[in-house]
């Protein structure tokens, strides 16, 4: 099997700012894997936070291109080989994983959710992210998102109370909050206990990723569920989180793909952790890959493609926040723009 890859800059509708970074575009790598009869599609959305960028992805593909073999059905052995060749490189591995599953689904004439025996649901609702901005722009964004039933609000700023206050002048819909490591422990307790009075459902990553001990201190002083995002990448990071978090945010680009994400969702149940399926800024290609497994998760946060000014793929339909997973073979995506 031959991999071809191309880096594409995906412009955003609005500048995307969180407590730790800001960006006007995402630079993602799109791949195809060819067999004799079919093409499998994949996308990597690298995060500098996890040590990846377009160049590291290119180097990884260069390293592994002769190790894919010729049969996508050997996916488990291929994943093991890739993990033996190089640690990390999770978004690059996620791109390969979804392209191989796309090929398998096409050859078996089944959508990916059926390959994993995942029942569909008509109540798959994603949250929609409101990034950090000045209060006027936040107002504008919240009004523009009037059809989205749940908002995920980025905090971790000096204006956290004003941001929530501004949103609450416009809407009383449920909110989720992501502090992106932006608080200290005393501030976290004070803010989370106030957020509980503001129809907020859960709070993500109050403290820096490695500060697990202080999360336990916080958790004994609050009622709202707290989820780990930056603190967790793969299934091997999960045991340390029990007692410190109520749930985890699983992302294809952090864990290396659909197979590992499904493993994490199953393991979370046994550790009594709730699950969220999240994303980075991604096109509808990799958002669709994630959507196929979304019925396994307690919370869905797959709005990455909705934040783009233009999207080179179509696949999962998201209308008023509700996901409809494609029922065609493989990922069920169609290229509609240049890659
Ligand atoms: Mg997060």
XYZ file of C-alpha atoms in Angstrom, residues 54-290:
237
model
C 3.547 19.089 9.592
C 7.264 18.351 9.394
C 7.233 15.641 12.090
C 4.269 14.004 10.334
C 6.135 14.010 7.005
C 9.173 12.421 8.671
C 6.992 9.772 10.332
C 5.363 8.779 7.026
C 8.812 8.639 5.410
C 9.921 6.267 8.177
C 6.924 3.919 8.022
C 6.024 3.941 4.324
C 7.659 0.562 3.658
C 6.092 -1.050 6.755
C 2.422 -0.883 5.783
C 2.432 -4.141 3.822
C -0.218 -4.821 1.192
C -3.312 -5.822 3.174
C -5.403 -3.289 5.163
C -7.125 -6.197 6.956
C -3.857 -6.711 8.865
C -4.610 -3.434 10.645
C -3.831 -4.746 14.159
C -0.383 -5.960 13.095
C 0.211 -2.697 11.192
C -0.667 -0.602 14.295
C 1.774 -2.697 16.368
C 4.512 -2.256 13.771
C 3.979 1.527 13.672
C 4.120 1.721 17.475
C 7.370 -0.277 17.469
C 8.930 1.984 14.858
C 8.141 5.247 16.703
C 6.481 6.446 19.918
C 4.107 9.401 19.860
C 3.197 10.747 16.395
C -0.427 10.220 17.391
C -2.089 12.410 14.771
C 0.001 10.807 12.002
C -1.012 7.371 13.323
C -4.656 8.498 13.499
C -4.542 9.483 9.804
C -3.161 6.053 8.839
C -5.658 4.283 11.097
C -8.712 6.000 9.581
C -7.413 5.484 6.011
C -6.942 1.741 6.658
C -10.434 1.477 8.199
C -11.821 3.401 5.214
C -10.290 0.746 2.931
C -11.560 -2.139 5.094
C -15.065 -0.666 5.188
C -15.071 -0.160 1.412
C -13.897 -3.727 0.794
C -16.510 -5.136 3.230
C -19.150 -2.669 1.985
C -19.871 -1.551 5.541
C -19.727 1.841 7.258
C -17.090 2.014 9.989
C -19.577 2.083 12.879
C -20.831 -1.326 11.675
C -17.275 -2.721 11.563
C -17.159 -1.998 15.318
C -20.749 -3.187 15.978
C -21.680 0.245 17.295
C -25.439 0.869 17.357
C -26.501 4.179 15.803
C -28.515 6.660 17.759
C -30.676 9.627 16.818
C -29.616 11.572 19.902
C -25.999 12.370 19.057
C -25.580 16.044 19.935
C -22.276 17.887 19.729
C -21.387 20.963 21.709
C -20.197 24.061 19.838
C -17.085 25.912 20.995
C -16.931 29.597 21.877
C -13.232 30.560 21.988
C -11.730 33.312 24.107
C -12.372 36.760 22.670
C -13.456 40.246 23.671
C -16.967 40.401 25.090
C -18.505 41.986 21.966
C -17.188 39.214 19.713
C -18.280 36.569 22.237
C -21.778 38.054 22.101
C -21.716 37.920 18.300
C -20.489 34.278 18.307
C -23.115 33.163 20.849
C -25.891 34.823 18.833
C -24.594 33.208 15.623
C -24.689 29.816 17.398
C -28.376 30.202 18.358
C -29.228 26.834 16.747
C -26.583 24.888 18.710
C -28.161 23.342 21.838
C -24.981 23.134 23.957
C -22.026 25.538 24.034
C -18.495 24.736 25.176
C -16.930 27.903 26.523
C -13.178 28.413 26.691
C -12.106 30.053 29.963
C -8.820 30.400 31.861
C -8.662 34.201 31.541
C -8.927 37.227 33.827
C -12.441 37.775 32.410
C -13.958 34.374 33.151
C -16.902 35.753 35.181
C -17.620 38.441 32.562
C -17.485 35.899 29.706
C -20.095 33.646 31.358
C -22.136 36.707 32.433
C -22.181 37.976 28.821
C -23.327 34.584 27.512
C -26.013 34.367 30.189
C -27.438 37.747 29.054
C -28.184 36.049 25.705
C -29.056 32.432 26.474
C -29.755 30.002 29.318
C -28.814 26.875 27.294
C -26.487 24.366 29.003
C -22.781 25.206 28.937
C -19.628 23.147 29.252
C -16.434 24.904 30.292
C -12.824 24.244 29.268
C -10.121 26.060 31.258
C -7.258 24.561 29.178
C -4.934 24.419 32.258
C -5.582 28.108 32.944
C -6.344 28.099 36.696
C -4.591 27.478 40.012
C -6.271 25.261 42.590
C -7.913 27.936 44.779
C -9.151 29.828 41.723
C -10.466 26.560 40.266
C -12.545 25.762 43.366
C -13.998 29.271 43.511
C -14.802 29.417 39.784
C -16.157 25.863 39.508
C -18.495 26.378 42.478
C -19.774 29.583 40.869
C -20.159 27.860 37.477
C -22.375 25.289 39.192
C -24.920 28.093 39.717
C -24.792 29.008 35.971
C -26.243 25.842 34.371
C -22.765 24.489 33.549
C -22.657 20.692 33.080
C -18.954 19.967 33.451
C -15.497 21.549 33.517
C -12.468 20.426 31.549
C -8.782 20.595 32.540
C -8.697 23.224 35.302
C -4.979 22.730 36.121
C -1.754 22.038 34.196
C -1.625 18.527 32.724
C 0.806 16.996 35.252
C -0.840 18.426 38.369
C -2.902 15.374 39.288
C -2.442 15.695 43.077
C -4.044 19.146 43.260
C -6.958 17.889 41.146
C -7.797 15.514 44.010
C -7.724 18.492 46.397
C -10.078 20.428 44.088
C -12.415 17.500 43.515
C -13.137 17.115 47.218
C -14.356 20.750 47.283
C -16.659 20.857 44.225
C -19.769 19.117 42.864
C -19.465 19.596 39.092
C -17.829 16.764 37.131
C -14.265 17.540 36.005
C -12.765 16.018 32.845
C -9.109 15.487 31.881
C -8.001 16.559 28.406
C -4.340 17.645 28.331
C -3.722 15.159 31.210
C -4.612 12.109 29.077
C -3.535 10.869 25.666
C -3.821 7.077 25.401
C -5.203 4.111 27.359
C -1.901 3.835 29.253
C -2.499 7.255 30.937
C -5.843 6.414 32.478
C -5.265 4.665 35.824
C -3.491 7.685 37.342
C -6.616 9.811 36.787
C -8.993 7.901 39.040
C -9.837 9.936 42.119
C -8.654 13.117 40.393
C -11.158 13.342 37.515
C -14.720 12.203 36.792
C -14.119 11.750 33.089
C -11.729 12.005 30.160
C -11.733 13.735 26.788
C -10.650 11.219 24.130
C -9.473 12.518 20.737
C -8.363 10.535 17.698
C -5.451 12.944 17.219
C -4.195 12.432 20.799
C -4.524 8.648 20.990
C -3.587 7.474 17.478
C -6.930 6.589 15.949
C -10.275 4.864 16.141
C -9.043 1.500 17.466
C -7.296 3.088 20.462
C -10.211 5.482 21.088
C -12.643 2.546 21.287
C -10.251 0.754 23.656
C -10.138 3.872 25.861
C -13.937 4.199 25.906
C -14.226 0.570 27.083
C -11.482 0.982 29.672
C -13.108 4.174 30.982
C -16.220 2.173 31.850
C -14.200 -0.260 33.935
C -12.437 2.636 35.718
C -15.774 4.394 36.311
C -14.703 7.414 34.243
C -17.178 9.239 32.003
C -16.152 9.910 28.408
C -16.161 12.796 25.986
C -15.204 12.469 22.324
C -13.342 15.626 21.334
C -11.380 16.978 18.382
C -8.933 19.643 17.261
C -9.529 21.984 14.317
C -10.205 19.321 11.707
C -12.006 18.975 8.380
C -15.127 16.840 7.959
C -12.818 13.958 6.976
C -11.485 13.201 10.450
C -14.583 14.597 12.199
C -16.572 11.953 10.297
C -14.078 9.266 11.370
C -14.736 10.237 14.999
